[in-house]
């Protein structure tokens, strides 16, 4: 069974940095692109970043470009999101998700499954 | 950026009813459109991809349609477990974008 378990969230001060992790199991991690999506308190979903199977290619939302960095360690079956200079509007539940099909193109950017999420709360 | 607009924002229905949810793209996405279901307290789950292909394990009362800029998700006979939020997502171009969601609630 595919499992994705996020960790690293919590209460963090505005302007601070945070690293989220997503531990993957139940599939060949190095064969699939991965992604981070967040869900704001209002309920909306926002795609943040995706990374290719090897980690050599990434795509990022303009809203977090330059502040959030996606990476992966295939030897540890782990996906990361390094978040810098956190702002109040970064408060959200952060999900990692697996691309449903193999391949690094936007055409394979369908997300299944999703992890349980980790809550990041940025305080003033 | 391709803007995805879902309507209505909320739909109040009774079990057994047939419902249609809409998703509109600001520019064509061909059939590169996915639907996700999120039940209260749960994580999003892939329902439909390629505008009309059901994901594994999705009941056939769910059907997706459309192409270009106009898409629909139809639930033919609403079951108790279908009361949830539904989101569309385009994957025709970067950045990937989601619609704002439709919440299906019990009337």
Short mmCIF file of C-alpha atoms in Angstrom, two decimals:
data_model
loop_
_atom_site.label_atom_id
_atom_site.label_comp_id
_atom_site.label_asym_id
_atom_site.label_seq_id
_atom_site.Cartn_x
_atom_site.Cartn_y
_atom_site.Cartn_z
CA UNK A 1 0.00 0.00 0.00
CA UNK A 2 1.29 3.43 -0.93
CA UNK A 3 1.88 5.61 2.12
CA UNK A 4 2.96 9.21 2.33
CA UNK A 5 3.61 10.66 5.78
CA UNK A 6 4.34 14.35 6.17
CA UNK A 7 6.10 15.84 9.15
CA UNK A 8 7.74 19.07 10.23
CA UNK A 9 4.74 21.34 10.58
CA UNK A 10 3.91 23.37 13.64
CA UNK A 11 3.61 26.88 15.06
CA UNK A 12 6.31 29.08 13.62
CA UNK A 13 7.04 32.79 13.85
CA UNK A 14 6.64 35.09 10.90
CA UNK A 15 9.93 35.40 9.01
CA UNK A 16 11.27 32.06 10.18
CA UNK A 17 12.26 29.06 8.09
CA UNK A 18 10.86 25.54 8.18
CA UNK A 19 11.54 22.22 6.49
CA UNK A 20 8.73 19.79 5.76
CA UNK A 21 9.39 16.13 5.04
CA UNK A 22 7.31 13.47 3.34
CA UNK A 23 8.31 9.85 3.93
CA UNK A 24 7.17 7.55 1.15
CA UNK A 25 6.66 3.80 1.17
CA UNK A 26 4.83 1.11 -0.73
CA UNK A 27 6.09 2.08 -4.18
CA UNK A 28 9.34 2.70 -6.04
CA UNK A 29 9.88 6.28 -4.93
CA UNK A 30 12.57 7.04 -7.50
CA UNK A 31 10.19 6.18 -10.35
CA UNK A 32 7.63 8.88 -9.67
CA UNK A 33 7.57 12.63 -9.69
CA UNK A 34 6.21 14.19 -6.51
CA UNK A 35 4.48 17.39 -5.54
CA UNK A 36 3.50 19.69 -2.68
CA UNK A 37 0.02 21.21 -2.44
CA UNK A 38 -1.34 23.33 0.39
CA UNK A 39 -4.85 23.93 1.66
CA UNK A 40 -5.59 27.27 3.20
CA UNK A 41 -7.88 27.78 6.21
CA UNK A 42 -10.59 28.84 3.74
CA UNK A 43 -10.41 25.42 2.11
CA UNK A 44 -8.86 26.22 -1.25
CA UNK A 45 -6.14 24.02 -2.73
CA UNK A 46 -2.97 25.60 -4.08
CA UNK A 47 -0.29 23.76 -6.03
CA UNK A 48 3.18 24.79 -4.85
CA UNK A 49 5.95 22.73 -6.42
CA UNK A 50 6.67 19.51 -8.27
CA UNK A 51 9.90 17.61 -8.75
CA UNK A 52 10.96 15.02 -11.28
CA UNK A 53 11.85 11.43 -10.45
CA UNK A 54 15.58 12.09 -10.21
CA UNK A 55 15.19 15.53 -8.65
CA UNK A 56 16.97 17.26 -11.50
CA UNK A 57 13.86 19.16 -12.64
CA UNK A 58 11.40 21.24 -10.69
CA UNK A 59 8.39 23.44 -11.34
CA UNK A 60 7.24 26.06 -8.86
CA UNK A 61 4.30 28.32 -8.36
CA UNK A 62 5.12 32.01 -8.75
CA UNK A 63 3.55 32.63 -5.34
CA UNK A 64 6.37 30.77 -3.58
CA UNK A 65 9.17 30.90 -6.13
CA UNK A 66 12.37 31.95 -4.46
CA UNK A 67 11.05 31.25 -0.96
CA UNK A 68 10.09 27.55 -1.11
CA UNK A 69 12.45 24.90 -2.44
CA UNK A 70 11.40 21.35 -3.25
CA UNK A 71 13.93 18.54 -3.14
CA UNK A 72 14.10 14.81 -2.67
CA UNK A 73 16.45 12.12 -1.42
CA UNK A 74 15.73 8.92 -3.30
CA UNK A 75 18.09 6.95 -1.04
CA UNK A 76 15.84 7.85 1.88
CA UNK A 77 12.51 7.75 0.00
CA UNK A 78 11.84 11.24 1.25
CA UNK A 79 10.51 14.44 -0.27
CA UNK A 80 11.26 17.84 1.24
CA UNK A 81 9.95 21.37 1.15
CA UNK A 82 12.24 24.06 2.51
CA UNK A 83 10.22 27.17 3.33
CA UNK A 84 11.93 30.49 3.96
CA UNK A 85 10.75 33.86 5.25
CA UNK A 86 7.37 32.52 6.24
CA UNK A 87 4.42 34.91 6.07
CA UNK A 88 1.03 34.91 7.70
CA UNK A 89 -0.61 33.75 4.48
CA UNK A 90 1.56 30.63 4.41
CA UNK A 91 -0.63 29.25 7.20
CA UNK A 92 -2.12 26.09 5.72
CA UNK A 93 -2.15 22.32 5.72
CA UNK A 94 0.68 21.12 3.50
CA UNK A 95 0.19 17.89 1.56
CA UNK A 96 2.66 15.86 -0.41
CA UNK A 97 1.30 13.76 -3.22
CA UNK A 98 2.59 11.30 -5.74
CA UNK A 99 2.13 11.73 -9.47
CA UNK A 100 -0.41 9.08 -10.43
CA UNK A 101 1.52 8.00 -13.52
CA UNK A 102 5.18 7.89 -14.36
CA UNK A 103 6.84 10.59 -16.36
CA UNK A 104 7.99 14.12 -15.82
CA UNK A 105 5.60 16.23 -17.81
CA UNK A 106 2.67 18.39 -16.89
CA UNK A 107 0.54 15.74 -18.59
CA UNK A 108 1.30 13.29 -15.78
CA UNK A 109 0.64 15.85 -13.05
CA UNK A 110 -2.34 14.04 -11.59
CA UNK A 111 -2.02 13.48 -7.87
CA UNK A 112 -2.73 10.13 -6.26
CA UNK A 113 -2.50 9.46 -3.41
CA UNK A 114 -2.07 12.35 -1.01
CA UNK A 115 -0.48 12.25 2.40
CA UNK A 116 -2.43 13.11 5.53
CA UNK A 117 -0.98 16.62 5.61
CA UNK A 118 0.96 18.65 8.14
CA UNK A 119 -0.33 21.92 9.55
CA UNK A 120 1.87 24.99 9.41
CA UNK A 121 0.69 27.97 11.43
CA UNK A 122 2.60 31.23 11.08
CA UNK A 123 2.22 33.54 14.04
CA UNK A 124 2.89 37.28 14.06
CA UNK B 1 -1.86 31.24 -15.37
CA UNK B 2 -5.00 29.27 -16.18
CA UNK B 3 -7.79 30.23 -13.81
CA UNK B 4 -10.24 27.48 -12.89
CA UNK B 5 -13.72 28.54 -11.81
CA UNK B 6 -16.14 26.11 -10.20
CA UNK B 7 -19.85 26.54 -9.77
CA UNK B 8 -21.85 26.52 -7.69
CA UNK B 9 -19.78 27.12 -4.56
CA UNK B 10 -22.27 25.15 -2.50
CA UNK B 11 -24.96 22.70 -3.53
CA UNK B 12 -27.64 21.55 -1.08
CA UNK B 13 -29.17 18.28 -2.21
CA UNK B 14 -31.01 15.23 -0.98
CA UNK B 15 -29.71 11.66 -1.18
CA UNK B 16 -30.68 9.98 -4.41
CA UNK B 17 -30.62 13.15 -6.47
CA UNK B 18 -28.59 13.57 -9.64
CA UNK B 19 -26.24 16.53 -9.52
CA UNK B 20 -23.97 18.32 -11.95
CA UNK B 21 -20.91 20.26 -10.87
CA UNK B 22 -19.24 22.67 -13.28
CA UNK B 23 -15.66 23.69 -13.83
CA UNK B 24 -14.57 26.32 -16.32
CA UNK B 25 -11.03 27.11 -17.47
CA UNK B 26 -9.93 30.58 -18.51
CA UNK B 27 -8.25 29.05 -21.57
CA UNK B 28 -8.32 25.66 -23.16
CA UNK B 29 -6.89 22.73 -21.21
CA UNK B 30 -7.93 20.12 -23.79
CA UNK B 31 -8.99 17.14 -21.63
CA UNK B 32 -6.23 17.60 -19.06
CA UNK B 33 -8.64 17.99 -16.23
CA UNK B 34 -8.86 16.07 -12.97
CA UNK B 35 -11.49 16.00 -10.23
CA UNK B 36 -10.78 15.34 -6.57
CA UNK B 37 -13.16 14.56 -3.72
CA UNK B 38 -12.45 15.66 -0.17
CA UNK B 39 -14.70 14.37 2.57
CA UNK B 40 -14.80 16.27 5.88
CA UNK B 41 -11.65 15.61 7.88
CA UNK B 42 -10.06 13.61 5.08
CA UNK B 43 -7.46 14.24 2.41
CA UNK B 44 -8.29 14.86 -1.25
CA UNK B 45 -8.81 11.73 -3.33
CA UNK B 46 -8.47 11.47 -7.10
CA UNK B 47 -11.82 10.76 -8.75
CA UNK B 48 -11.49 11.56 -12.44
CA UNK B 49 -8.58 12.29 -14.78
CA UNK B 50 -8.39 13.00 -18.47
CA UNK B 51 -11.74 14.76 -17.98
CA UNK B 52 -13.68 11.49 -18.06
CA UNK B 53 -11.60 8.52 -16.86
CA UNK B 54 -12.52 7.22 -13.43
CA UNK B 55 -9.67 6.50 -11.04
CA UNK B 56 -9.33 3.04 -9.56
CA UNK B 57 -12.16 2.14 -7.22
CA UNK B 58 -14.39 5.09 -8.11
CA UNK B 59 -18.04 4.05 -8.43
CA UNK B 60 -19.66 4.40 -11.83
CA UNK B 61 -22.25 6.85 -10.47
CA UNK B 62 -19.45 9.42 -10.93
CA UNK B 63 -18.91 10.57 -14.49
CA UNK B 64 -16.83 13.38 -15.91
CA UNK B 65 -17.20 15.13 -19.22
CA UNK B 66 -16.18 18.10 -21.29
CA UNK B 67 -13.16 19.41 -23.11
CA UNK B 68 -11.53 22.71 -23.89
CA UNK B 69 -12.80 25.11 -21.27
CA UNK B 70 -16.05 23.58 -19.98
CA UNK B 71 -16.21 20.50 -17.77
CA UNK B 72 -18.77 18.70 -15.67
CA UNK B 73 -18.78 16.14 -12.90
CA UNK B 74 -22.06 14.28 -12.63
CA UNK B 75 -23.11 12.13 -9.70
CA UNK B 76 -26.05 10.12 -10.93
CA UNK B 77 -27.61 9.24 -7.58
CA UNK B 78 -26.10 10.90 -4.56
CA UNK B 79 -25.17 8.58 -1.71
CA UNK B 80 -24.56 9.56 1.90
CA UNK B 81 -20.82 9.11 1.45
CA UNK B 82 -20.74 11.55 -1.48
CA UNK B 83 -21.38 14.62 0.64
CA UNK B 84 -18.01 16.29 0.31
CA UNK B 85 -16.09 19.05 -1.42
CA UNK B 86 -15.08 18.58 -5.04
CA UNK B 87 -12.18 20.31 -6.75
CA UNK B 88 -11.12 20.41 -10.37
CA UNK B 89 -7.48 20.77 -11.42
CA UNK B 90 -5.95 21.47 -14.80
CA UNK B 91 -2.67 19.89 -15.80
CA UNK B 92 -2.41 21.23 -19.32
CA UNK B 93 0.13 23.86 -18.40
CA UNK B 94 2.35 25.06 -15.60
CA UNK B 95 1.52 26.41 -13.12
CA UNK B 96 -0.97 23.73 -12.23
CA UNK B 97 -4.16 25.26 -10.90
CA UNK B 98 -7.19 24.17 -8.91
CA UNK B 99 -10.71 25.47 -8.89
CA UNK B 100 -12.13 26.95 -5.72
CA UNK B 101 -14.25 23.88 -5.05
CA UNK B 102 -17.92 22.96 -4.77
CA UNK B 103 -19.24 21.81 -1.43
CA UNK B 104 -22.07 19.28 -1.70
CA UNK B 105 -24.12 19.33 1.47
CA UNK B 106 -27.24 17.61 2.70
CA UNK B 107 -30.45 19.56 2.20
#
